[in-house]
Amino acid sequence: MGTPEAAVPTLKRCVEGGHEIVAVWTQPDRPAGRGHKLTPSPVKEYALGHNLPVYQFAKIKTAEAEQLFSAHRTDAAIVVAYGRILPPSFLRAPRAGCINVHFSLLPKYRGAAPVNWAIVRGERETGVTTMQMDEGLDTGPIYLQRATEIGDETAAQVIDRLALLGAELLCETLERLDDLTPRVQVSDEATFAPLLRREDGRINWNQAAVEIERAVRGFQPWPNAHTEYDGRRVIIWRAHAQDEALLPPENIYAHGEIVEARGESLVVACGGGTALSIRELQPETKRRMSARDFLNGAQPRAGEKFL
């Protein structure tokens, strides 16, 4: 049971490992691209390419969906970013229940966007967890975990790594399932990773540059760290927090003020006397471009502001 590209490695690893896949459940095809053409999920594309039966229910809390799920008579259901909350009848149907591959080190970062929030909040490591699903939000007992460091990466890059790590961990979990004793999570140590909203990506220039840099990396590929210049939305794709305070104390800059705009250098004042060097950005209706190309085209000047 999965939908996005990050769920494909686990399905692929199960197929290659010789497990019998009796069914693949994924979200219905969605409109995509300029033509809004109905597009299958990456999981569906992989499944059809390997002649696996695919089921796409818009709603799963129906008698039809529940009866079909029970009729599969599976040993286990593997869930990776499926996109639906499973009702209790689903959780009870497989012999070994439903096993989730979650992209965090539970109980930290329960919720819909664990990788994004881990980066935004400055975590130095993340990982994957296999867990026995219960009726709570990522609250079930843990089978296995693997940790990995977070480098100078975007959320999309970290998710790509975790997808591969999670696929291997899931297969190890299945191999050892009869011998593993899942351990209960310590709820007092839990943190939450809520669903991302468009407004989460709005840059607050009062923050220190290092916090804004983390937002730039953490809010990709959506909602993206964005600001406004000359009345238009601008997405910041790559940026670097300068190591030292912006300028001597006698130089006072407003937060969001451009302090340097020449050559390849586009530097913006942030909170705490820090500065953010913008490397790549995308003005509304324009292509993604380097700071140099933006400076040549928009010709911003020192003293102007990003809002």
Short mmCIF file of C-alpha atoms in Angstrom, two decimals:
data_model
loop_
_atom_site.label_atom_id
_atom_site.label_comp_id
_atom_site.label_asym_id
_atom_site.label_seq_id
_atom_site.Cartn_x
_atom_site.Cartn_y
_atom_site.Cartn_z
CA MET A 1 0.00 0.00 0.00
CA GLY A 2 1.75 3.13 -1.22
CA THR A 3 1.54 6.00 -3.67
CA PRO A 4 4.58 8.28 -4.32
CA GLU A 5 8.00 7.55 -5.75
CA ALA A 6 9.36 7.08 -2.23
CA ALA A 7 7.18 3.97 -1.85
CA VAL A 8 8.46 2.26 -5.02
CA PRO A 9 11.79 0.95 -3.61
CA THR A 10 9.98 -1.04 -0.93
CA LEU A 11 7.60 -2.63 -3.44
CA LYS A 12 10.52 -3.32 -5.77
CA ARG A 13 12.55 -4.89 -2.97
CA CYS A 14 9.62 -7.12 -1.98
CA VAL A 15 9.23 -8.32 -5.56
CA GLU A 16 12.95 -8.96 -5.96
CA GLY A 17 13.02 -10.73 -2.58
CA GLY A 18 10.57 -13.35 -3.80
CA HIS A 19 7.59 -12.30 -1.70
CA GLU A 20 4.20 -13.04 -3.19
CA ILE A 21 2.42 -9.72 -3.76
CA VAL A 22 -1.29 -10.50 -3.89
CA ALA A 23 -2.41 -6.89 -4.30
CA VAL A 24 -1.14 -3.33 -4.64
CA TRP A 25 -3.28 -0.54 -3.23
CA THR A 26 -2.56 3.03 -4.31
CA GLN A 27 -4.32 6.37 -4.68
CA PRO A 28 -6.53 7.08 -7.72
CA ASP A 29 -4.92 8.67 -10.76
CA ARG A 30 -4.58 12.43 -10.35
CA PRO A 31 -4.52 15.34 -12.84
CA ALA A 32 -0.96 16.50 -13.51
CA GLY A 33 0.92 18.85 -15.82
CA ARG A 34 -0.36 21.75 -17.85
CA GLY A 35 -2.99 19.63 -19.54
CA HIS A 36 -4.22 18.22 -16.21
CA LYS A 37 -4.08 14.74 -17.72
CA LEU A 38 -4.94 11.91 -15.33
CA THR A 39 -1.62 10.41 -14.27
CA PRO A 40 -1.05 7.14 -12.39
CA SER A 41 0.99 7.11 -9.19
CA PRO A 42 4.60 5.87 -9.38
CA VAL A 43 3.56 2.81 -7.37
CA LYS A 44 0.83 1.98 -9.89
CA GLU A 45 3.25 2.36 -12.80
CA TYR A 46 5.71 -0.05 -11.20
CA ALA A 47 2.95 -2.53 -10.29
CA LEU A 48 1.48 -2.61 -13.79
CA GLY A 49 4.95 -3.07 -15.23
CA HIS A 50 5.29 -6.24 -13.15
CA ASN A 51 1.77 -7.57 -13.74
CA LEU A 52 0.63 -6.99 -10.17
CA PRO A 53 -3.08 -6.44 -9.45
CA VAL A 54 -3.78 -2.78 -8.58
CA TYR A 55 -6.67 -1.36 -6.57
CA GLN A 56 -7.46 2.36 -6.36
CA PHE A 57 -10.21 3.35 -3.96
CA ALA A 58 -11.11 7.00 -3.53
CA LYS A 59 -12.53 5.99 -0.13
CA ILE A 60 -11.52 2.93 1.87
CA LYS A 61 -13.99 3.24 4.73
CA THR A 62 -16.64 1.43 2.71
CA ALA A 63 -18.02 -2.09 2.91
CA GLU A 64 -16.71 -2.87 -0.59
CA ALA A 65 -13.14 -1.83 0.24
CA GLU A 66 -13.11 -3.60 3.60
CA GLN A 67 -14.47 -6.84 2.15
CA LEU A 68 -11.90 -6.85 -0.64
CA PHE A 69 -9.04 -6.12 1.73
CA SER A 70 -10.05 -8.98 4.02
CA ALA A 71 -10.48 -11.30 1.02
CA HIS A 72 -6.78 -10.97 0.13
CA ARG A 73 -5.97 -13.16 3.17
CA THR A 74 -2.47 -11.74 3.43
CA ASP A 75 0.26 -12.54 5.93
CA ALA A 76 1.01 -8.80 6.19
CA ALA A 77 0.15 -5.48 4.60
CA ILE A 78 3.12 -3.20 3.93
CA VAL A 79 2.28 0.50 4.09
CA VAL A 80 4.60 3.22 2.75
CA ALA A 81 3.11 6.70 2.27
CA TYR A 82 -0.23 5.30 1.12
CA GLY A 83 -2.09 8.52 1.86
CA ARG A 84 -5.09 7.18 3.76
CA ILE A 85 -5.72 6.41 7.43
CA LEU A 86 -6.52 2.72 7.71
CA PRO A 87 -9.67 1.82 9.66
CA PRO A 88 -9.47 -0.80 12.45
CA SER A 89 -10.86 -3.54 10.21
CA PHE A 90 -7.87 -3.13 7.87
CA LEU A 91 -5.39 -3.20 10.73
CA ARG A 92 -6.79 -6.52 11.96
CA ALA A 93 -7.19 -8.28 8.61
CA PRO A 94 -3.65 -9.52 7.78
CA ARG A 95 -2.21 -12.33 9.92
CA ALA A 96 0.69 -10.15 11.11
CA GLY A 97 -1.21 -6.89 10.82
CA CYS A 98 -0.13 -3.81 8.89
CA ILE A 99 3.56 -2.88 8.91
CA ASN A 100 4.48 0.73 8.19
CA VAL A 101 7.79 2.06 6.86
CA HIS A 102 8.02 5.53 8.37
CA PHE A 103 10.69 8.07 7.46
CA SER A 104 11.76 9.17 10.94
CA LEU A 105 13.19 7.75 14.14
CA LEU A 106 9.94 7.32 16.02
CA PRO A 107 8.62 8.55 18.35
CA LYS A 108 10.21 11.72 16.93
CA TYR A 109 8.38 13.27 14.01
CA ARG A 110 5.10 11.44 13.93
CA GLY A 111 2.91 12.74 11.14
CA ALA A 112 2.72 13.53 7.45
CA ALA A 113 5.99 15.40 6.76
CA PRO A 114 8.73 14.02 9.04
CA VAL A 115 11.70 14.68 6.76
CA ASN A 116 10.71 18.25 5.97
CA TRP A 117 10.27 19.25 9.60
CA ALA A 118 13.42 17.44 10.72
CA ILE A 119 15.45 19.60 8.33
CA VAL A 120 13.60 22.83 9.10
CA ARG A 121 14.05 22.30 12.84
CA GLY A 122 17.75 21.65 12.52
CA GLU A 123 17.99 17.95 13.30
CA ARG A 124 21.38 16.41 12.54
CA GLU A 125 20.05 12.93 11.95
CA THR A 126 16.93 11.14 10.85
CA GLY A 127 16.21 7.59 9.80
CA VAL A 128 13.58 4.97 9.08
CA THR A 129 11.36 2.91 11.36
CA THR A 130 9.34 -0.22 10.72
CA MET A 131 6.37 -0.39 13.05
CA GLN A 132 3.21 -2.33 13.77
CA MET A 133 0.37 0.02 12.88
CA ASP A 134 -2.35 0.77 15.42
CA GLU A 135 -5.23 3.23 15.43
CA GLY A 136 -3.07 6.18 16.48
CA LEU A 137 -0.99 8.51 14.31
CA ASP A 138 2.36 6.68 14.00
CA THR A 139 2.01 5.46 17.59
CA GLY A 140 2.38 1.72 17.06
CA PRO A 141 5.16 -0.45 18.52
CA ILE A 142 8.53 -0.43 16.76
CA TYR A 143 10.19 -3.39 15.04
CA LEU A 144 13.48 -2.00 13.69
CA GLN A 145 15.18 1.36 13.11
CA ARG A 146 18.13 2.69 11.13
CA ALA A 147 19.62 6.17 11.58
CA THR A 148 21.40 8.35 9.03
CA GLU A 149 22.94 11.83 9.20
CA ILE A 150 21.32 14.82 7.52
CA GLY A 151 23.83 16.61 5.34
CA ASP A 152 23.54 19.78 3.29
CA GLU A 153 20.56 18.26 1.49
CA THR A 154 17.05 19.12 0.46
CA ALA A 155 14.12 17.17 1.84
CA ALA A 156 13.68 15.47 -1.54
CA GLN A 157 17.28 14.26 -1.50
CA VAL A 158 16.96 12.89 2.03
CA ILE A 159 13.69 11.15 1.18
CA ASP A 160 15.36 9.45 -1.79
CA ARG A 161 18.01 8.02 0.56
CA LEU A 162 15.49 7.00 3.18
CA ALA A 163 13.33 5.25 0.59
CA LEU A 164 16.20 2.89 -0.22
CA LEU A 165 17.14 2.44 3.43
CA GLY A 166 13.52 1.76 4.32
CA ALA A 167 13.18 -0.88 1.62
CA GLU A 168 16.11 -2.82 3.04
CA LEU A 169 14.87 -2.41 6.62
CA LEU A 170 11.42 -3.68 5.65
CA CYS A 171 12.85 -6.81 4.09
CA GLU A 172 14.93 -7.45 7.21
CA THR A 173 11.80 -6.96 9.29
CA LEU A 174 9.88 -9.52 7.24
CA GLU A 175 12.72 -12.03 7.43
CA ARG A 176 12.85 -11.73 11.23
CA LEU A 177 9.18 -11.08 11.85
CA ASP A 178 8.46 -14.24 13.82
CA ASP A 179 11.40 -13.56 16.14
CA LEU A 180 11.01 -9.80 16.64
CA THR A 181 9.27 -8.39 19.70
CA PRO A 182 8.01 -4.89 18.86
CA ARG A 183 8.76 -2.32 21.56
CA VAL A 184 6.25 0.25 22.72
CA GLN A 185 7.01 3.88 21.88
CA VAL A 186 7.74 6.35 24.66
CA SER A 187 5.05 8.92 23.95
CA ASP A 188 6.65 11.54 26.20
CA GLU A 189 9.50 11.73 23.66
CA ALA A 190 7.21 12.26 20.68
CA THR A 191 7.42 15.24 18.36
CA PHE A 192 5.05 15.96 15.51
CA ALA A 193 5.45 16.70 11.81
CA PRO A 194 2.13 18.16 10.64
CA LEU A 195 0.91 18.27 7.07
CA LEU A 196 2.65 21.05 5.15
CA ARG A 197 0.69 24.16 4.26
CA ARG A 198 1.46 26.73 1.59
CA GLU A 199 1.98 29.43 4.22
CA ASP A 200 4.67 27.36 5.96
CA GLY A 201 7.04 28.23 3.15
CA ARG A 202 6.71 32.00 3.55
CA ILE A 203 10.13 33.30 4.57
CA ASN A 204 10.30 35.25 7.81
CA TRP A 205 13.29 37.54 7.35
CA ASN A 206 13.33 38.21 11.10
CA GLN A 207 14.77 34.72 11.54
CA ALA A 208 18.50 34.08 11.52
CA ALA A 209 20.00 33.22 8.15
CA VAL A 210 20.74 29.63 9.19
CA GLU A 211 17.05 29.07 9.97
CA ILE A 212 16.02 30.45 6.59
CA GLU A 213 18.60 28.28 4.86
CA ARG A 214 17.09 25.22 6.55
CA ALA A 215 13.62 26.29 5.37
CA VAL A 216 14.94 26.57 1.81
CA ARG A 217 16.15 22.96 1.95
CA GLY A 218 13.36 21.55 4.09
CA PHE A 219 10.35 22.89 2.24
CA GLN A 220 11.30 21.35 -1.11
CA PRO A 221 9.68 20.24 -3.33
CA TRP A 222 6.58 21.90 -1.77
CA PRO A 223 5.55 24.45 -0.53
CA ASN A 224 9.05 25.85 -1.16
CA ALA A 225 10.61 28.75 0.73
CA HIS A 226 9.19 31.86 -0.91
CA THR A 227 9.17 35.61 -0.53
CA GLU A 228 8.08 38.64 -2.57
CA TYR A 229 10.04 41.08 -4.68
CA ASP A 230 8.55 43.87 -6.76
CA GLY A 231 5.04 42.56 -6.02
CA ARG A 232 5.73 39.04 -7.27
CA ARG A 233 6.27 35.74 -5.52
CA VAL A 234 9.84 34.46 -5.64
CA ILE A 235 10.90 30.91 -4.72
CA ILE A 236 14.36 30.53 -3.18
CA TRP A 237 15.86 27.22 -4.34
CA ARG A 238 19.42 27.45 -3.03
CA ALA A 239 20.90 29.73 -0.39
CA HIS A 240 23.75 29.80 2.08
CA ALA A 241 23.90 31.38 5.52
CA GLN A 242 27.03 33.49 5.87
CA ASP A 243 29.26 32.32 8.70
CA GLU A 244 29.78 35.65 10.39
CA ALA A 245 27.62 38.57 11.43
CA LEU A 246 26.56 40.70 8.49
CA LEU A 247 28.46 43.94 9.04
CA PRO A 248 29.82 45.98 11.96
CA PRO A 249 27.19 47.18 14.46
CA GLU A 250 27.12 50.73 13.10
CA ASN A 251 25.57 49.43 9.88
CA ILE A 252 21.85 48.95 10.47
CA TYR A 253 19.82 46.99 7.95
CA ALA A 254 16.13 46.13 7.87
CA HIS A 255 15.34 42.42 7.82
CA GLY A 256 14.84 41.37 4.19
CA GLU A 257 16.89 44.29 2.88
CA ILE A 258 19.25 43.61 -0.01
CA VAL A 259 22.75 44.56 1.12
CA GLU A 260 24.66 43.39 -1.94
CA ALA A 261 23.51 42.92 -5.53
CA ARG A 262 26.35 42.65 -7.99
CA GLY A 263 28.04 40.01 -10.11
CA GLU A 264 26.98 36.65 -8.70
CA SER A 265 26.33 38.00 -5.22
CA LEU A 266 22.80 38.55 -3.92
CA VAL A 267 22.94 38.99 -0.14
CA VAL A 268 19.95 39.74 2.12
CA ALA A 269 19.92 40.92 5.73
CA CYS A 270 18.28 38.55 8.23
CA GLY A 271 17.62 38.50 11.95
CA GLY A 272 20.40 38.70 14.51
CA GLY A 273 22.75 40.61 12.24
CA THR A 274 23.13 37.62 9.92
CA ALA A 275 22.99 37.48 6.15
CA LEU A 276 21.72 35.02 3.55
CA SER A 277 23.52 34.59 0.24
CA ILE A 278 20.95 33.55 -2.38
CA ARG A 279 22.38 31.26 -5.06
CA GLU A 280 19.34 30.14 -7.07
CA LEU A 281 15.79 31.47 -7.25
CA GLN A 282 12.67 31.57 -9.39
CA PRO A 283 10.50 34.66 -9.87
CA GLU A 284 6.81 34.05 -10.49
CA THR A 285 6.08 32.99 -14.12
CA LYS A 286 9.84 32.71 -14.78
CA ARG A 287 12.25 29.78 -14.99
CA ARG A 288 14.53 28.74 -12.18
CA MET A 289 17.73 30.77 -12.48
CA SER A 290 21.05 31.65 -10.88
CA ALA A 291 21.48 34.76 -8.78
CA ARG A 292 23.59 36.25 -11.59
CA ASP A 293 20.78 35.82 -14.13
CA PHE A 294 18.27 37.30 -11.69
CA LEU A 295 20.52 40.30 -11.08
CA ASN A 296 21.00 40.83 -14.81
CA GLY A 297 17.28 40.61 -15.50
CA ALA A 298 15.46 42.17 -12.54
CA GLN A 299 18.36 44.50 -11.66
CA PRO A 300 17.60 44.79 -7.94
CA ARG A 301 19.61 47.34 -5.98
CA ALA A 302 21.03 47.43 -2.49
CA GLY A 303 18.49 48.98 -0.14
CA GLU A 304 15.48 47.31 -1.79
CA LYS A 305 13.65 44.62 0.17
CA PHE A 306 12.31 41.13 -0.08
CA LEU A 307 9.01 41.02 1.76
#
